[in-house]
Coordinates of N, CA and C in Angstrom, one line a residue:
X1231 N -2.3 7.0 8.4 CA -3.3 6.4 9.3 C -3.5 5.0 8.9
X1232 N -4.0 4.2 9.8 CA -4.2 2.8 9.6 C -5.2 2.5 8.5
X1233 N -6.2 3.3 8.4 CA -7.3 3.0 7.4 C -6.9 3.5 6.1
X1234 N -5.9 4.4 6.0 CA -5.6 4.9 4.6 C -5.1 3.7 3.8
X1235 N -4.2 2.9 4.4 CA -3.7 1.8 3.6 C -4.7 0.8 3.2
X1236 N -5.8 0.7 4.0 CA -6.9 -0.2 3.6 C -7.7 0.4 2.5
X1237 N -8.0 1.7 2.6 CA -8.8 2.3 1.6 C -8.1 2.5 0.3
X1238 N -6.7 2.4 0.3 CA -6.0 2.5 -0.9 C -6.5 1.4 -1.9
X1239 N -7.0 0.3 -1.4 CA -7.5 -0.7 -2.3 C -8.7 -0.2 -3.1
X1240 N -9.3 0.9 -2.7 CA -10.5 1.4 -3.4 C -10.1 2.8 -4.0
X1241 N -8.8 3.2 -4.0 CA -8.4 4.4 -4.5 C -9.1 5.6 -3.8
X1242 N -9.3 5.4 -2.5 CA -9.9 6.5 -1.7 C -8.8 7.1 -0.8
X1243 N -8.7 8.5 -0.8 CA -7.8 9.1 0.0 C -6.3 9.1 -0.5
X1244 N -5.5 9.9 0.2 CA -4.1 10.0 -0.2 C -3.3 8.8 0.2
X1245 N -2.3 8.5 -0.6 CA -1.4 7.3 -0.3 C -0.2 7.8 0.5
X1246 N 0.2 6.9 1.4 CA 1.5 7.2 2.1 C 2.6 6.8 1.2
X1247 N 3.8 7.3 1.5 CA 5.0 6.9 0.7 C 5.2 5.4 0.7
X1248 N 5.7 4.9 -0.4 CA 5.8 3.4 -0.5 C 6.8 3.0 0.6
X1249 N 8.0 3.6 0.6 CA 9.0 3.4 1.7 C 9.3 4.7 2.3
X1250 N 9.1 4.8 3.6 CA 9.5 6.1 4.3 C 10.9 6.1 4.6
X1251 N 11.4 7.2 5.3 CA 12.8 7.4 5.6 C 13.3 6.2 6.5
X1252 N 12.5 5.8 7.5 CA 12.9 4.8 8.4 C 13.1 3.4 7.6
X1253 N 12.2 3.1 6.7 CA 12.3 1.9 5.9 C 13.5 1.9 5.1
X1254 N 13.8 3.0 4.4 CA 14.9 3.1 3.5 C 16.3 3.0 4.2
X1255 N 16.4 3.8 5.3 CA 17.6 3.7 6.1 C 17.8 2.4 6.8
X1256 N 16.7 1.8 7.3 CA 16.9 0.5 8.0 C 17.3 -0.6 7.0
X1257 N 16.8 -0.6 5.8 CA 17.2 -1.6 4.8 C 18.6 -1.3 4.4
X1258 N 19.1 -0.1 4.3 CA 20.4 0.2 3.9 C 21.4 -0.3 5.0
X1259 N 21.1 0.0 6.3 CA 21.9 -0.4 7.4 C 21.9 -1.9 7.5
X1260 N 20.8 -2.6 7.3 CA 20.7 -4.0 7.3 C 21.7 -4.6 6.2
X1261 N 21.6 -4.0 5.0 CA 22.5 -4.5 4.0 C 24.0 -4.3 4.3
X1262 N 24.3 -3.1 4.9 CA 25.7 -2.8 5.2 C 26.2 -3.8 6.3
X1263 N 25.4 -4.1 7.3 CA 25.8 -5.0 8.4 C 25.9 -6.4 7.8
X1264 N 25.0 -6.8 7.0 CA 25.1 -8.2 6.4 C 26.4 -8.3 5.6
X1265 N 26.7 -7.3 4.7 CA 27.9 -7.4 3.9 C 29.1 -7.3 4.7
X1266 N 29.1 -6.5 5.7 CA 30.3 -6.3 6.6 C 30.6 -7.6 7.4
X1267 N 29.5 -8.3 7.8 CA 29.7 -9.5 8.6 C 30.2 -10.6 7.7
X1268 N 29.7 -10.7 6.4 CA 30.2 -11.8 5.5 C 31.6 -11.5 5.0
X1269 N 31.9 -10.2 4.8 CA 33.3 -9.9 4.4 C 34.3 -10.3 5.5
X1270 N 33.9 -10.0 6.7 CA 34.8 -10.3 7.9 C 34.9 -11.8 8.0
X1271 N 33.8 -12.5 7.8 CA 33.9 -14.0 8.0 C 34.7 -14.6 6.8
X1272 N 34.5 -14.1 5.6 CA 35.3 -14.7 4.5 C 36.7 -14.3 4.5
X1273 N 37.0 -13.1 5.0 CA 38.4 -12.7 5.1 C 39.2 -13.6 6.1
X1274 N 38.5 -14.2 7.0 CA 39.2 -15.1 8.0 C 39.4 -16.5 7.4
X1275 N 38.6 -16.8 6.4 CA 38.6 -18.2 5.8 C 39.3 -18.3 4.5
X1276 N 39.6 -17.1 3.8 CA 40.3 -17.2 2.5 C 41.6 -16.4 2.6
X1277 N 42.5 -16.8 1.7 CA 43.7 -16.1 1.6 C 44.3 -16.4 0.2
X1278 N 45.3 -15.6 -0.2 CA 46.0 -15.9 -1.4 C 45.3 -15.2 -2.6
X1279 N 45.7 -15.7 -3.8 CA 45.2 -15.1 -5.0 C 43.7 -15.3 -5.2
X1280 N 43.0 -14.2 -5.5 CA 41.6 -14.3 -5.8 C 40.8 -14.2 -4.5
X1281 N 41.4 -13.9 -3.3 CA 40.7 -13.8 -2.1 C 39.7 -12.6 -2.1
X1282 N 40.2 -11.5 -2.7 CA 39.3 -10.3 -2.7 C 38.1 -10.5 -3.6
X1283 N 38.3 -11.2 -4.7 CA 37.2 -11.5 -5.6 C 36.2 -12.4 -4.9
X1284 N 36.7 -13.4 -4.2 CA 35.8 -14.3 -3.5 C 35.0 -13.6 -2.5
X1285 N 35.6 -12.6 -1.7 CA 34.9 -11.8 -0.7 C 33.8 -11.0 -1.4
X1286 N 34.1 -10.4 -2.5 CA 33.2 -9.5 -3.2 C 31.9 -10.4 -3.6
X1287 N 32.2 -11.5 -4.3 CA 31.0 -12.3 -4.8 C 30.3 -13.0 -3.6
X1288 N 31.0 -13.3 -2.5 CA 30.3 -13.9 -1.4 C 29.4 -12.9 -0.7
X1289 N 29.9 -11.6 -0.5 CA 29.0 -10.6 0.1 C 27.9 -10.2 -0.9
X1290 N 28.1 -10.2 -2.2 CA 27.0 -9.8 -3.1 C 26.0 -11.0 -3.1
X1291 N 26.5 -12.2 -3.1 CA 25.5 -13.3 -3.1 C 24.7 -13.3 -1.8
X1292 N 25.3 -13.0 -0.7 CA 24.6 -12.9 0.6 C 23.5 -11.9 0.5
X1293 N 23.8 -10.7 0.0 CA 22.8 -9.7 0.0 C 21.8 -9.8 -1.1
X1294 N 22.1 -10.5 -2.2 CA 21.1 -10.9 -3.1 C 20.0 -11.8 -2.5
X1295 N 20.6 -12.8 -1.8 CA 19.6 -13.7 -1.1 C 18.8 -13.0 0.0
X1296 N 19.4 -12.2 0.8 CA 18.7 -11.6 1.9 C 17.8 -10.5 1.4
X1297 N 18.3 -9.8 0.3 CA 17.4 -8.8 -0.3 C 16.1 -9.4 -0.8
X1298 N 16.2 -10.6 -1.5 CA 15.1 -11.3 -2.0 C 14.2 -11.7 -0.8
X1299 N 14.8 -12.3 0.2 CA 14.0 -12.7 1.4 C 13.3 -11.5 2.1
X1300 N 14.0 -10.4 2.2 CA 13.4 -9.2 2.9 C 12.3 -8.7 2.0
X1301 N 12.4 -8.7 0.7 CA 11.4 -8.1 -0.2 C 10.1 -9.0 -0.1
X1302 N 10.3 -10.3 -0.1 CA 9.2 -11.2 0.0 C 8.5 -11.0 1.4
X1303 N 9.2 -10.9 2.5 CA 8.6 -10.7 3.8 C 7.9 -9.4 3.9
X1304 N 8.4 -8.4 3.2 CA 7.7 -7.1 3.1 C 6.3 -7.3 2.5
X1305 N 6.2 -8.1 1.4 CA 4.9 -8.3 0.8 C 4.0 -9.1 1.8
X1306 N 4.6 -10.1 2.5 CA 3.8 -10.9 3.4 C 3.3 -9.9 4.6
X1307 N 4.1 -9.1 5.1 CA 3.7 -8.2 6.2 C 2.6 -7.2 5.7
X1308 N 2.8 -6.7 4.4 CA 1.9 -5.8 3.9 C 0.5 -6.4 3.7
X1309 N 0.5 -7.6 3.2 CA -0.8 -8.2 2.9 C -1.5 -8.6 4.3
X1310 N -0.7 -9.1 5.2 CA -1.2 -9.4 6.5 C -1.8 -8.2 7.3
X1311 N -1.1 -7.1 7.3 CA -1.6 -5.9 7.9 C -2.8 -5.4 7.2
X1312 N -2.8 -5.5 5.9 CA -4.0 -5.0 5.2 C -5.2 -5.9 5.5
X1313 N -5.0 -7.2 5.6 CA -6.0 -8.1 5.9 C -6.6 -7.8 7.3
X1314 N -5.7 -7.5 8.3 CA -6.2 -7.2 9.6 C -7.1 -5.9 9.6
X1315 N -6.7 -4.9 8.9 CA -7.5 -3.7 8.8 C -8.8 -3.9 8.1
X1316 N -8.8 -4.8 7.0 CA -10.0 -5.1 6.3 C -10.9 -5.9 7.2
X1317 N -10.4 -6.8 8.0 CA -11.2 -7.6 8.9 C -11.9 -6.7 9.9
X1318 N -11.1 -5.7 10.5 CA -11.7 -4.8 11.4 C -12.8 -4.0 10.8
X1319 N -12.5 -3.5 9.6 CA -13.6 -2.6 8.9 C -14.8 -3.4 8.7
X1320 N -14.7 -4.7 8.3 CA -15.9 -5.5 8.0 C -16.6 -5.8 9.3
X1321 N -15.9 -6.1 10.4 CA -16.5 -6.3 11.6 C -17.3 -5.1 12.1
X1322 N -16.7 -3.9 12.0 CA -17.4 -2.7 12.4 C -18.6 -2.5 11.5
X1323 N -18.5 -2.7 10.2 CA -19.6 -2.5 9.3 C -20.8 -3.4 9.7
X1324 N -20.5 -4.6 10.1 CA -21.6 -5.6 10.3 C -22.0 -5.6 11.8
X1325 N -21.4 -4.8 12.6 CA -21.7 -4.8 14.0 C -22.9 -3.9 14.2
X1326 N -24.0 -4.4 14.8 CA -25.2 -3.6 15.0 C -25.1 -2.6 16.2
X1327 N -24.3 -3.0 17.2 CA -24.2 -2.2 18.4 C -23.0 -1.2 18.2
X1328 N -23.4 0.1 18.1 CA -22.4 1.2 17.9 C -21.3 1.2 19.0
X1329 N -21.6 0.9 20.2 CA -20.6 1.0 21.3 C -19.6 -0.2 21.1
X1330 N -20.1 -1.3 20.7 CA -19.1 -2.4 20.4 C -18.2 -2.1 19.3
X1331 N -18.7 -1.4 18.2 CA -17.9 -1.0 17.1 C -16.8 0.0 17.5
X1332 N -17.2 0.9 18.4 CA -16.2 1.9 18.9 C -15.1 1.3 19.7
X1333 N -15.5 0.3 20.5 CA -14.5 -0.4 21.3 C -13.5 -1.2 20.4
X1334 N -14.1 -1.8 19.4 CA -13.2 -2.5 18.4 C -12.2 -1.5 17.7
X1335 N -12.7 -0.4 17.4 CA -11.9 0.7 16.8 C -10.8 1.2 17.8
X1336 N -11.2 1.3 19.0 CA -10.3 1.8 20.0 C -9.1 0.8 20.2
X1337 N -9.5 -0.5 20.2 CA -8.5 -1.6 20.4 C -7.5 -1.6 19.3
X1338 N -7.9 -1.1 18.1 CA -7.0 -1.1 17.0 C -6.0 0.1 17.0
X1339 N -6.3 1.1 17.8 CA -5.4 2.3 17.8 C -4.1 2.0 18.5
X1340 N -3.0 2.7 18.1 CA -1.8 2.6 18.8 C -1.9 2.9 20.3
X1341 N -1.2 2.3 21.1 CA -1.4 2.5 22.6 C -1.1 3.9 23.0
X1342 N -0.2 4.6 22.3 CA 0.2 5.9 22.8 C -0.9 6.9 22.5
X1343 N -1.7 6.7 21.5 CA -2.7 7.7 21.1 C -4.1 7.4 21.7
X1344 N -4.3 6.2 22.2 CA -5.6 5.8 22.8 C -6.1 6.7 23.9
X1345 N -5.3 7.2 24.9 CA -5.8 8.1 25.9 C -6.1 9.4 25.4
X1346 N -5.7 9.8 24.2 CA -5.9 11.1 23.7 C -7.2 11.3 22.9
X1347 N -7.9 10.2 22.6 CA -9.1 10.2 21.7 C -10.2 9.7 22.5
X1348 N -11.3 10.4 22.6 CA -12.5 10.0 23.3 C -13.4 9.2 22.4
X1349 N -14.3 8.4 23.0 CA -15.3 7.6 22.3 C -16.1 8.5 21.3
X1350 N -16.4 9.7 21.8 CA -17.3 10.6 21.0 C -16.6 11.0 19.7
X1351 N -15.2 11.0 19.7 CA -14.5 11.3 18.5 C -14.3 10.1 17.6
X1352 N -14.4 8.9 18.2 CA -14.3 7.7 17.4 C -15.6 7.3 16.7
X1353 N -16.7 7.7 17.3 CA -18.0 7.4 16.7 C -18.2 7.8 15.3
X1354 N -17.9 9.1 14.9 CA -18.0 9.5 13.5 C -17.2 8.6 12.6
X1355 N -16.0 8.2 13.0 CA -15.2 7.3 12.2 C -15.9 5.9 12.0
X1356 N -16.4 5.4 13.1 CA -17.1 4.1 13.1 C -18.3 4.2 12.1
X1357 N -19.0 5.3 12.2 CA -20.2 5.5 11.4 C -19.8 5.6 9.9
X1358 N -18.7 6.3 9.6 CA -18.3 6.4 8.2 C -17.9 5.0 7.7
X1359 N -17.1 4.2 8.5 CA -16.7 2.9 8.1 C -18.0 2.0 7.8
X1360 N -19.0 2.1 8.7 CA -20.2 1.3 8.6 C -21.0 1.7 7.3
X1361 N -20.9 2.9 6.8 CA -21.7 3.3 5.7 C -21.0 3.1 4.3
X1362 N -19.7 2.8 4.3 CA -19.0 2.5 3.1 C -19.6 1.2 2.5
X1363 N -20.2 1.2 1.3 CA -20.9 0.0 0.8 C -20.0 -1.1 0.2
X1364 N -18.9 -0.7 -0.3 CA -18.2 -1.6 -1.2 C -16.7 -1.9 -0.7
X1365 N -16.6 -2.4 0.6 CA -15.4 -2.9 1.1 C -15.0 -4.1 0.3
X1366 N -13.7 -4.3 -0.1 CA -13.3 -5.5 -0.8 C -13.5 -6.7 0.0
X1367 N -13.7 -7.8 -0.7 CA -14.0 -9.1 0.1 C -12.7 -9.6 0.7
X1368 N -11.6 -9.3 0.1 CA -10.3 -9.9 0.7 C -9.2 -8.9 0.4
X1369 N -8.1 -8.9 1.1 CA -7.0 -8.0 0.8 C -6.3 -8.5 -0.4
X1370 N -5.7 -7.6 -1.1 CA -4.9 -7.9 -2.4 C -3.8 -7.0 -2.5
X1371 N -2.8 -7.4 -3.3 CA -1.6 -6.6 -3.5 C -1.9 -5.5 -4.5
X1372 N -1.2 -4.4 -4.3 CA -1.3 -3.2 -5.2 C 0.0 -3.1 -5.9
X1373 N 0.0 -2.3 -7.0 CA 1.2 -2.0 -7.7 C 2.3 -1.5 -6.8
X1374 N 1.9 -0.5 -5.9 CA 2.9 0.1 -5.0 C 3.6 -0.9 -4.1
X1375 N 2.9 -2.0 -3.8 CA 3.5 -3.0 -2.9 C 4.6 -3.7 -3.6
X1376 N 4.5 -4.0 -4.9 CA 5.5 -4.6 -5.7 C 6.7 -3.6 -5.8
X1377 N 6.4 -2.3 -6.1 CA 7.4 -1.3 -6.2 C 8.2 -1.2 -4.9
X1378 N 7.5 -1.3 -3.7 CA 8.2 -1.2 -2.4 C 9.1 -2.4 -2.2
X1379 N 8.6 -3.6 -2.6 CA 9.4 -4.8 -2.5 C 10.7 -4.7 -3.4
X1380 N 10.5 -4.3 -4.6 CA 11.7 -4.1 -5.5 C 12.6 -3.1 -4.9
X1381 N 12.1 -2.0 -4.3 CA 12.9 -1.0 -3.7 C 13.8 -1.5 -2.6
X1382 N 13.2 -2.4 -1.7 CA 13.9 -3.0 -0.6 C 15.0 -3.9 -1.2
X1383 N 14.7 -4.7 -2.2 CA 15.7 -5.6 -2.8 C 16.9 -4.8 -3.3
X1384 N 16.6 -3.7 -4.1 CA 17.6 -2.8 -4.7 C 18.5 -2.2 -3.6
X1385 N 17.9 -1.7 -2.5 CA 18.6 -1.0 -1.5 C 19.6 -2.0 -0.8
X1386 N 19.1 -3.2 -0.5 CA 19.9 -4.2 0.2 C 21.1 -4.6 -0.7
X1387 N 20.8 -4.8 -2.0 CA 21.9 -5.2 -2.9 C 22.9 -4.1 -3.1
X1388 N 22.4 -2.9 -3.3 CA 23.3 -1.7 -3.6 C 24.2 -1.5 -2.4
X1389 N 23.7 -1.8 -1.2 CA 24.5 -1.5 0.0 C 25.7 -2.5 0.1
X1390 N 25.8 -3.5 -0.7 CA 26.9 -4.4 -0.8 C 28.1 -3.7 -1.3
X1391 N 28.0 -2.8 -2.3 CA 29.1 -2.3 -3.0 C 30.1 -1.5 -2.2
X1392 N 29.7 -0.5 -1.4 CA 30.7 0.2 -0.6 C 31.5 -0.7 0.3
X1393 N 30.9 -1.8 0.7 CA 31.6 -2.7 1.6 C 32.5 -3.7 0.9
X1394 N 32.0 -4.2 -0.3 CA 32.7 -5.3 -1.0 C 33.5 -4.8 -2.1
X1395 N 33.2 -3.7 -2.8 CA 33.9 -3.2 -4.0 C 35.4 -3.0 -3.7
X1396 N 35.8 -2.5 -2.6 CA 37.3 -2.3 -2.4 C 38.1 -3.6 -2.6
X1397 N 37.5 -4.8 -2.4 CA 38.2 -6.0 -2.6 C 38.5 -6.3 -4.1
X1398 N 37.8 -5.6 -5.0 CA 38.1 -5.7 -6.4 C 39.0 -4.6 -6.8
X1399 N 39.1 -3.5 -6.1 CA 39.9 -2.4 -6.5 C 41.3 -2.4 -5.9
X1400 N 41.5 -3.1 -4.8 CA 42.8 -3.2 -4.1 C 43.3 -4.6 -4.1
X1401 N 44.5 -4.8 -4.5 CA 45.1 -6.2 -4.6 C 45.4 -6.7 -3.2
X1402 N 45.7 -5.8 -2.3 CA 46.1 -6.1 -0.9 C 44.8 -6.2 -0.1
X1403 N 44.5 -7.4 0.4 CA 43.3 -7.6 1.2 C 43.2 -6.8 2.4
X1404 N 44.3 -6.6 3.1 CA 44.3 -5.8 4.4 C 43.9 -4.3 4.1
X1405 N 44.5 -3.8 3.0 CA 44.1 -2.4 2.6 C 42.6 -2.4 2.2
X1406 N 42.2 -3.4 1.5 CA 40.8 -3.4 1.1 C 39.8 -3.4 2.3
X1407 N 40.3 -4.2 3.3 CA 39.5 -4.3 4.5 C 39.4 -3.0 5.2
X1408 N 40.5 -2.2 5.3 CA 40.5 -0.9 6.0 C 39.5 0.0 5.2
X1409 N 39.7 0.1 3.9 CA 38.8 1.0 3.1 C 37.4 0.6 3.2
X1410 N 37.1 -0.7 3.2 CA 35.7 -1.2 3.3 C 35.1 -0.8 4.6
X1411 N 35.8 -1.0 5.7 CA 35.3 -0.6 7.0 C 35.1 0.8 7.2
X1412 N 36.0 1.6 6.6 CA 35.9 3.1 6.7 C 34.7 3.6 5.9
X1413 N 34.4 3.0 4.7 CA 33.3 3.4 3.9 C 32.0 3.0 4.6
X1414 N 32.0 1.8 5.2 CA 30.8 1.4 6.0 C 30.5 2.3 7.1
X1415 N 31.5 2.7 7.9 CA 31.2 3.5 9.1 C 30.7 4.9 8.6
X1416 N 31.3 5.4 7.5 CA 30.9 6.7 6.9 C 29.4 6.6 6.5
X1417 N 29.0 5.5 5.8 CA 27.6 5.4 5.4 C 26.7 5.2 6.6
X1418 N 27.2 4.5 7.6 CA 26.3 4.4 8.8 C 26.2 5.7 9.5
X1419 N 27.2 6.5 9.5 CA 27.1 7.9 10.0 C 26.0 8.7 9.3
X1420 N 26.1 8.6 7.9 CA 25.1 9.3 7.1 C 23.7 8.8 7.4
X1421 N 23.6 7.5 7.5 CA 22.3 6.9 7.8 C 21.7 7.3 9.2
X1422 N 22.6 7.4 10.2 CA 22.2 7.8 11.5 C 21.7 9.3 11.5
X1423 N 22.4 10.1 10.7 CA 22.0 11.5 10.6 C 20.6 11.6 9.9
X1424 N 20.4 10.8 8.9 CA 19.0 10.8 8.3 C 17.9 10.4 9.3
X1425 N 18.2 9.4 10.0 CA 17.2 9.0 11.0 C 17.0 10.0 12.1
X1426 N 18.1 10.6 12.5 CA 18.1 11.7 13.6 C 17.2 12.9 13.1
X1427 N 17.5 13.3 11.9 CA 16.7 14.5 11.3 C 15.2 14.1 11.2
X1428 N 15.0 12.8 10.7 CA 13.6 12.4 10.6 C 12.9 12.3 11.9
X1429 N 13.6 11.9 13.0 CA 13.0 11.8 14.3 C 12.9 13.2 15.0
X1430 N 13.7 14.1 14.5 CA 13.7 15.4 15.1 C 14.5 15.6 16.3
X1431 N 15.6 14.8 16.5 CA 16.4 15.0 17.7 C 17.9 15.1 17.3
X1432 N 18.2 15.7 16.2 CA 19.6 16.1 16.0 C 20.3 15.0 15.1
X1433 N 20.7 15.4 14.0 CA 21.4 14.5 13.0 C 22.8 14.0 13.5
X1434 N 23.6 15.0 14.0 CA 24.9 14.6 14.3 C 25.0 13.6 15.4
X1435 N 24.2 13.8 16.4 CA 24.2 12.8 17.6 C 23.8 11.4 17.1
X1436 N 22.7 11.4 16.3 CA 22.3 10.1 15.8 C 23.3 9.5 14.9
X1437 N 24.0 10.3 14.1 CA 25.0 9.8 13.1 C 26.2 9.2 13.9
X1438 N 26.6 9.9 14.9 CA 27.7 9.4 15.7 C 27.3 8.1 16.4
X1439 N 26.1 8.0 16.9 CA 25.6 6.8 17.6 C 25.6 5.6 16.6
X1440 N 25.2 5.9 15.4 CA 25.1 4.8 14.4 C 26.5 4.4 14.0
X1441 N 27.4 5.4 13.8 CA 28.8 5.1 13.5 C 29.5 4.3 14.6
X1442 N 29.2 4.7 15.9 CA 29.7 3.9 17.0 C 29.3 2.5 17.0
X1443 N 28.0 2.3 16.6 CA 27.5 0.9 16.5 C 28.3 0.2 15.4
X1444 N 28.6 0.8 14.3 CA 29.4 0.2 13.3 C 30.7 -0.2 13.7
X1445 N 31.4 0.7 14.5 CA 32.7 0.4 15.1 C 32.7 -0.8 16.0
X1446 N 31.6 -0.8 16.9 CA 31.5 -2.0 17.8 C 31.3 -3.3 17.0
X1447 N 30.5 -3.2 16.0 CA 30.3 -4.4 15.2 C 31.6 -4.8 14.5
X1448 N 32.3 -3.9 13.9 CA 33.6 -4.2 13.3 C 34.5 -4.8 14.2
X1449 N 34.6 -4.2 15.4 CA 35.5 -4.8 16.4 C 35.1 -6.2 16.8
X1450 N 33.8 -6.5 16.9 CA 33.3 -7.8 17.2 C 33.7 -8.8 16.1
X1451 N 33.6 -8.3 14.8 CA 34.0 -9.2 13.7 C 35.5 -9.5 13.7
X1452 N 36.3 -8.5 14.0 CA 37.7 -8.7 14.1 C 38.1 -9.6 15.2
X1453 N 37.4 -9.5 16.4 CA 37.6 -10.4 17.5 C 37.3 -11.8 17.2
X1454 N 36.3 -12.0 16.3 CA 35.9 -13.3 15.9 C 36.7 -13.9 14.8
X1455 N 37.7 -13.1 14.3 CA 38.6 -13.6 13.3 C 38.5 -13.0 12.0
X1456 N 37.6 -11.9 11.9 CA 37.4 -11.3 10.6 C 38.5 -10.2 10.3

């Protein structure tokens, strides 16, 4: 729920997972696509002795940089969203007119759930928010936020290795490219299955769709010279 994350600052209520299935799989796929793209680009620009090592370190450097950027943006998003929820709670607390507070609460609801909840059901929530005496004055980071940011960084960096490691293991760059792309598509298939099961509409179908996306991307990279 939206207010759970806000009330986490006061250790009230149960916490949501730091990174859910969608977060983890999305970051993994992001890292795979980034590494695959850079490996393809570097393979078109390098040749000869040491080309595989260059591709490995280029892909790793790319994902180190993007993993750091993504982790920082995760912290920015987290603090921004927490600030919005805190602002809403403080506005409701200081609003004297109950109907205005309910309208503000309704506006904050996701669009899909708004028609399912009546104002009479929102009023007890508004009243509870208004009676909490010690809302924090400003949003702040929690330990779990840092853990989540580190998790994102680690996932993006680790996703480099299935794509780039074959270039250290195989002397022939063409063979390494084939192995790299096969491993990437296999991991994308597994990622798609995880998303499919999480969404409740069949893992195999989602896995095949994600693998197909990987094939299309690989073909695009090859067409561009990768």
